[in-house]
mmCIF file of C-alpha atoms in Angstrom:
data_model
loop_
_atom_site.group_PDB
_atom_site.id
_atom_site.type_symbol
_atom_site.label_atom_id
_atom_site.label_comp_id
_atom_site.label_asym_id
_atom_site.label_seq_id
_atom_site.Cartn_x
_atom_site.Cartn_y
_atom_site.Cartn_z
ATOM 1 C CA UNK D 1286 -0.051 -0.080 0.026
ATOM 2 C CA UNK D 1287 1.028 3.562 -0.634
ATOM 3 C CA UNK D 1288 2.234 5.415 2.210
ATOM 4 C CA UNK D 1289 0.832 8.756 1.092
ATOM 5 C CA UNK D 1290 -2.426 8.724 -0.575
ATOM 6 C CA UNK D 1291 -4.504 11.401 -2.410
ATOM 7 C CA UNK D 1292 -8.053 11.612 -3.478
ATOM 8 C CA UNK D 1293 -9.165 12.358 -6.038
ATOM 9 C CA UNK D 1294 -6.496 11.732 -8.606
ATOM 10 C CA UNK D 1295 -8.398 13.705 -11.234
ATOM 11 C CA UNK D 1296 -11.207 15.973 -10.834
ATOM 12 C CA UNK D 1297 -12.754 18.355 -13.473
ATOM 13 C CA UNK D 1298 -14.835 21.203 -11.798
ATOM 14 C CA UNK D 1299 -16.324 24.459 -12.846
ATOM 15 C CA UNK D 1300 -15.666 27.827 -11.838
ATOM 16 C CA UNK D 1301 -16.888 28.921 -8.295
ATOM 17 C CA UNK D 1302 -17.496 25.597 -6.936
ATOM 18 C CA UNK D 1303 -15.886 24.445 -3.654
ATOM 19 C CA UNK D 1304 -13.480 21.499 -3.986
ATOM 20 C CA UNK D 1305 -11.668 19.350 -1.483
ATOM 21 C CA UNK D 1306 -8.656 17.360 -2.206
ATOM 22 C CA UNK D 1307 -7.574 14.946 0.598
ATOM 23 C CA UNK D 1308 -4.465 13.370 1.837
ATOM 24 C CA UNK D 1309 -3.679 10.563 3.828
ATOM 25 C CA UNK D 1310 -0.431 8.806 5.222
ATOM 26 C CA UNK D 1311 0.400 6.028 7.196
ATOM 27 C CA UNK D 1312 4.077 6.990 7.411
ATOM 28 C CA UNK D 1313 3.477 8.601 11.017
ATOM 29 C CA UNK D 1314 4.617 11.775 10.575
ATOM 30 C CA UNK D 1315 4.028 14.986 12.047
ATOM 31 C CA UNK D 1316 4.799 17.169 9.146
ATOM 32 C CA UNK D 1317 2.369 17.601 6.177
ATOM 33 C CA UNK D 1318 2.563 19.825 3.012
ATOM 34 C CA UNK D 1319 0.396 20.824 0.435
ATOM 35 C CA UNK D 1320 2.093 22.013 -2.955
ATOM 36 C CA UNK D 1321 0.797 22.786 -6.270
ATOM 37 C CA UNK D 1322 2.777 22.309 -9.394
ATOM 38 C CA UNK D 1323 2.486 24.119 -12.921
ATOM 39 C CA UNK D 1324 4.287 23.512 -16.312
ATOM 40 C CA UNK D 1325 7.697 25.306 -16.317
ATOM 41 C CA UNK D 1326 7.575 26.085 -12.661
ATOM 42 C CA UNK D 1327 8.720 24.409 -9.314
ATOM 43 C CA UNK D 1328 6.533 23.225 -6.939
ATOM 44 C CA UNK D 1329 4.853 25.975 -5.083
ATOM 45 C CA UNK D 1330 3.999 25.492 -1.324
ATOM 46 C CA UNK D 1331 0.349 26.445 -0.469
ATOM 47 C CA UNK D 1332 0.058 25.271 3.411
ATOM 48 C CA UNK D 1333 2.112 23.126 5.942
ATOM 49 C CA UNK D 1334 1.337 21.779 9.001
ATOM 50 C CA UNK D 1335 3.803 20.723 11.848
ATOM 51 C CA UNK D 1336 1.313 18.885 13.774
ATOM 52 C CA UNK D 1337 -2.653 18.877 14.123
ATOM 53 C CA UNK D 1338 -2.587 22.258 16.157
ATOM 54 C CA UNK D 1339 -0.043 23.847 13.882
ATOM 55 C CA UNK D 1340 -1.136 25.262 10.394
ATOM 56 C CA UNK D 1341 0.967 27.695 8.480
ATOM 57 C CA UNK D 1342 0.531 29.684 5.087
ATOM 58 C CA UNK D 1343 3.012 28.800 2.527
ATOM 59 C CA UNK D 1344 3.833 30.938 -0.755
ATOM 60 C CA UNK D 1345 0.817 30.861 -2.241
ATOM 61 C CA UNK D 1346 -2.096 30.260 0.065
ATOM 62 C CA UNK D 1347 -4.459 32.983 -1.413
ATOM 63 C CA UNK D 1348 -7.693 31.195 -2.471
ATOM 64 C CA UNK D 1349 -6.980 27.936 -0.420
ATOM 65 C CA UNK D 1350 -7.598 26.649 3.064
ATOM 66 C CA UNK D 1351 -6.600 23.582 4.893
ATOM 67 C CA UNK D 1352 -7.845 21.193 7.829
ATOM 68 C CA UNK D 1353 -5.418 18.982 9.558
ATOM 69 C CA UNK D 1354 -8.246 16.507 10.791
ATOM 70 C CA UNK D 1355 -5.838 14.102 12.376
ATOM 71 C CA UNK D 1356 -1.836 13.401 12.488
ATOM 72 C CA UNK D 1357 -2.674 11.133 9.285
ATOM 73 C CA UNK D 1358 -4.939 13.447 7.474
ATOM 74 C CA UNK D 1359 -4.495 17.010 5.773
ATOM 75 C CA UNK D 1360 -7.119 18.344 3.403
ATOM 76 C CA UNK D 1361 -6.944 21.154 1.184
ATOM 77 C CA UNK D 1362 -9.821 23.216 0.088
ATOM 78 C CA UNK D 1363 -10.632 25.654 -2.584
ATOM 79 C CA UNK D 1364 -13.721 27.698 -1.416
ATOM 80 C CA UNK D 1365 -14.233 29.012 -4.769
ATOM 81 C CA UNK D 1366 -12.091 27.514 -7.547
ATOM 82 C CA UNK D 1367 -11.137 29.450 -10.518
ATOM 83 C CA UNK D 1368 -9.247 28.771 -13.831
ATOM 84 C CA UNK D 1369 -6.000 29.533 -12.659
ATOM 85 C CA UNK D 1370 -6.030 27.204 -9.814
ATOM 86 C CA UNK D 1371 -5.801 24.581 -12.865
ATOM 87 C CA UNK D 1372 -2.528 22.388 -11.749
ATOM 88 C CA UNK D 1373 -1.318 19.348 -10.255
ATOM 89 C CA UNK D 1374 -1.574 19.104 -6.341
ATOM 90 C CA UNK D 1375 0.639 17.325 -4.298
ATOM 91 C CA UNK D 1376 0.390 16.366 -0.644
ATOM 92 C CA UNK D 1377 3.971 15.522 1.175
ATOM 93 C CA UNK D 1378 4.922 14.487 4.718
ATOM 94 C CA UNK D 1379 8.054 14.647 6.834
ATOM 95 C CA UNK D 1380 9.326 13.587 9.797
ATOM 96 C CA UNK D 1381 10.995 16.987 10.821
ATOM 97 C CA UNK D 1382 12.040 20.056 9.305
ATOM 98 C CA UNK D 1383 14.511 19.737 6.712
ATOM 99 C CA UNK D 1384 14.254 16.005 6.223
ATOM 100 C CA UNK D 1385 13.207 14.180 3.206
ATOM 101 C CA UNK D 1386 9.547 14.908 2.131
ATOM 102 C CA UNK D 1387 7.459 11.702 0.690
ATOM 103 C CA UNK D 1388 5.150 12.738 -1.962
ATOM 104 C CA UNK D 1389 1.893 11.532 -2.849
ATOM 105 C CA UNK D 1390 1.012 10.452 -6.516
ATOM 106 C CA UNK D 1391 -0.704 13.805 -7.097
ATOM 107 C CA UNK D 1392 -4.069 15.194 -8.158
ATOM 108 C CA UNK D 1393 -4.699 16.598 -11.171
ATOM 109 C CA UNK D 1394 -7.361 19.986 -11.168
ATOM 110 C CA UNK D 1395 -8.913 21.241 -14.007
ATOM 111 C CA UNK D 1396 -11.278 24.410 -13.280
ATOM 112 C CA UNK D 1397 -13.237 25.119 -16.220
ATOM 113 C CA UNK P 442 2.338 13.993 -14.467
ATOM 114 C CA UNK P 443 2.509 14.582 -18.656
ATOM 115 C CA UNK P 444 2.182 18.430 -18.209
ATOM 116 C CA UNK P 445 5.136 18.577 -15.934
ATOM 117 C CA UNK P 446 7.473 17.824 -18.886
ATOM 118 C CA UNK P 447 6.719 20.700 -20.729
ATOM 119 C CA UNK P 448 8.782 23.676 -21.354
ATOM 120 C CA UNK P 449 11.619 22.190 -19.436
ATOM 121 C CA UNK P 450 15.503 21.841 -20.280
ATOM 122 C CA UNK P 451 15.521 18.046 -21.743
ATOM 123 C CA UNK P 452 18.861 16.242 -21.772
ATOM 124 C CA UNK P 453 19.107 13.265 -24.097
ATOM 125 C CA UNK P 454 21.482 10.312 -23.285
ATOM 126 C CA UNK P 455 22.279 7.059 -24.922
ATOM 127 C CA UNK P 456 21.703 4.075 -22.714
ATOM 128 C CA UNK P 457 24.780 3.191 -20.683
ATOM 129 C CA UNK P 458 26.350 6.550 -20.949
ATOM 130 C CA UNK P 459 26.442 8.720 -17.683
ATOM 131 C CA UNK P 460 24.186 11.548 -17.438
ATOM 132 C CA UNK P 461 24.911 15.050 -15.362
ATOM 133 C CA UNK P 462 22.057 17.151 -14.465
ATOM 134 C CA UNK P 463 22.833 20.501 -13.053
ATOM 135 C CA UNK P 464 21.065 22.987 -10.900
ATOM 136 C CA UNK P 465 21.954 26.565 -9.810
ATOM 137 C CA UNK P 466 20.677 27.399 -6.344
ATOM 138 C CA UNK P 467 19.929 30.879 -5.221
ATOM 139 C CA UNK P 468 20.552 30.851 -1.700
ATOM 140 C CA UNK P 469 23.903 30.987 -0.052
ATOM 141 C CA UNK P 470 22.440 30.496 3.286
ATOM 142 C CA UNK P 471 20.735 27.262 2.211
ATOM 143 C CA UNK P 472 22.139 24.375 4.056
ATOM 144 C CA UNK P 473 20.351 21.169 3.029
ATOM 145 C CA UNK P 474 19.776 20.070 -0.634
ATOM 146 C CA UNK P 475 17.944 17.511 -2.198
ATOM 147 C CA UNK P 476 17.562 15.632 -5.547
ATOM 148 C CA UNK P 477 14.330 14.248 -6.727
ATOM 149 C CA UNK P 478 12.978 12.050 -9.635
ATOM 150 C CA UNK P 479 9.667 12.541 -10.894
ATOM 151 C CA UNK P 480 8.124 10.129 -13.403
ATOM 152 C CA UNK P 481 5.099 10.804 -15.533
ATOM 153 C CA UNK P 482 2.089 10.543 -13.664
ATOM 154 C CA UNK P 483 3.558 9.940 -10.507
ATOM 155 C CA UNK P 484 4.912 12.247 -7.503
ATOM 156 C CA UNK P 485 8.404 13.405 -6.658
ATOM 157 C CA UNK P 486 10.508 10.778 -5.205
ATOM 158 C CA UNK P 487 13.715 11.263 -3.192
ATOM 159 C CA UNK P 488 17.072 10.243 -4.729
ATOM 160 C CA UNK P 489 19.808 11.533 -2.597
ATOM 161 C CA UNK P 490 20.473 14.645 -0.314
ATOM 162 C CA UNK P 491 23.530 16.414 0.763
ATOM 163 C CA UNK P 492 24.624 18.990 3.695
ATOM 164 C CA UNK P 493 26.171 22.077 2.983
ATOM 165 C CA UNK P 494 29.197 20.833 5.222
ATOM 166 C CA UNK P 495 30.198 18.472 2.389
ATOM 167 C CA UNK P 496 30.805 18.735 -1.222
ATOM 168 C CA UNK P 497 30.192 15.142 -2.440
ATOM 169 C CA UNK P 498 27.881 12.231 -1.566
ATOM 170 C CA UNK P 499 27.430 9.174 -3.178
ATOM 171 C CA UNK P 500 24.380 6.673 -3.598
ATOM 172 C CA UNK P 501 23.790 3.843 -5.868
ATOM 173 C CA UNK P 502 24.835 4.873 -9.289
ATOM 174 C CA UNK P 503 24.074 8.473 -8.181
ATOM 175 C CA UNK P 504 26.405 11.157 -7.008
ATOM 176 C CA UNK P 505 25.588 14.486 -5.736
ATOM 177 C CA UNK P 506 27.989 17.157 -6.092
ATOM 178 C CA UNK P 507 27.818 20.666 -4.220
ATOM 179 C CA UNK P 508 29.840 23.584 -5.166
ATOM 180 C CA UNK P 509 28.958 26.391 -2.646
ATOM 181 C CA UNK P 510 31.487 29.183 -4.171
ATOM 182 C CA UNK P 511 29.204 29.376 -7.220
ATOM 183 C CA UNK P 512 25.986 27.888 -5.638
ATOM 184 C CA UNK P 513 25.916 25.010 -8.168
ATOM 185 C CA UNK P 514 24.551 21.302 -7.327
ATOM 186 C CA UNK P 515 24.695 18.458 -9.814
ATOM 187 C CA UNK P 516 23.101 14.941 -9.912
ATOM 188 C CA UNK P 517 25.358 12.431 -11.651
ATOM 189 C CA UNK P 518 23.875 8.909 -12.934
ATOM 190 C CA UNK P 519 25.895 6.356 -14.079
ATOM 191 C CA UNK P 520 25.257 3.876 -16.692
ATOM 192 C CA UNK P 521 21.552 5.519 -17.191
ATOM 193 C CA UNK P 522 19.286 3.194 -17.816
ATOM 194 C CA UNK P 523 15.791 3.406 -19.469
ATOM 195 C CA UNK P 524 13.963 3.592 -16.031
ATOM 196 C CA UNK P 525 15.783 6.735 -15.356
ATOM 197 C CA UNK P 526 13.728 8.537 -17.792
ATOM 198 C CA UNK P 527 11.972 11.384 -15.653
ATOM 199 C CA UNK P 528 12.278 14.840 -14.497
ATOM 200 C CA UNK P 529 14.708 15.499 -12.127
ATOM 201 C CA UNK P 530 14.784 18.663 -9.902
ATOM 202 C CA UNK P 531 16.802 19.946 -6.883
ATOM 203 C CA UNK P 532 15.325 21.458 -3.737
ATOM 204 C CA UNK P 533 17.272 23.622 -1.683
ATOM 205 C CA UNK P 534 16.025 24.021 2.266
ATOM 206 C CA UNK P 535 17.311 26.471 4.758
ATOM 207 C CA UNK P 536 16.364 27.784 8.362
ATOM 208 C CA UNK P 537 14.739 24.325 9.237
ATOM 209 C CA UNK P 538 11.856 24.346 7.131
ATOM 210 C CA UNK P 539 11.532 28.158 7.106
ATOM 211 C CA UNK P 540 12.175 28.214 3.323
ATOM 212 C CA UNK P 541 12.306 25.167 0.680
ATOM 213 C CA UNK P 542 12.689 26.480 -3.005
ATOM 214 C CA UNK P 543 12.256 23.746 -5.605
ATOM 215 C CA UNK P 544 14.123 24.045 -8.936
ATOM 216 C CA UNK P 545 11.733 23.710 -12.605
ATOM 217 C CA UNK P 546 13.620 20.420 -13.314
ATOM 218 C CA UNK P 547 15.259 19.098 -16.283
ATOM 219 C CA UNK P 548 13.809 16.219 -18.332
ATOM 220 C CA UNK P 549 16.025 13.369 -18.729
ATOM 221 C CA UNK P 550 15.239 11.066 -22.038
ATOM 222 C CA UNK P 551 17.331 7.906 -22.288
ATOM 223 C CA UNK P 552 17.771 6.839 -25.850
ATOM 224 C CA UNK P 553 17.706 2.657 -25.869
#
């Protein structure tokens, strides 16, 4: 079984809709992250969480929100999706700061 | 993952040859560096890391070189195989997890 899983893997939605992307991990890591990846750009950090009660904004948090429901679960929401949020979204986990991050398989989101 | 490879620098190598992928990083205060491999349709996978107090680190068929003077990182893959075809990108980290910057990546194509 994969250590970091993301659902859904693909999603097409319309402008203005609310979307939730989910991430679960079985690695027992405290730290979880959400990134987006666009063609020609490096991964950009949206939000990160060092534990259940600690959530921090990343570089591009506008238009996104997150929820850390448990150590193993970290969800990303787009309250009102817009076309420029079309991207690949990755969840990642790590044991502590600066350590290797383990990525999920990604969610391809298309906003029409 | 298919769109990740668009607009990226591409390196084509013959199977069995050695590959060298380069990365110029931006922050002289970065103290930890990671190389990731991203295959089409998958999330990034850790390959090898190096701390700023080192200039070379070897793994299985891979070597990372760090030149802090010119802020340059390279990944060498020995005896490149078809399974090495992927996008490779570096990440620089400093201040614990205060700042992580990912490169845009290089697409490696292995010619059988």
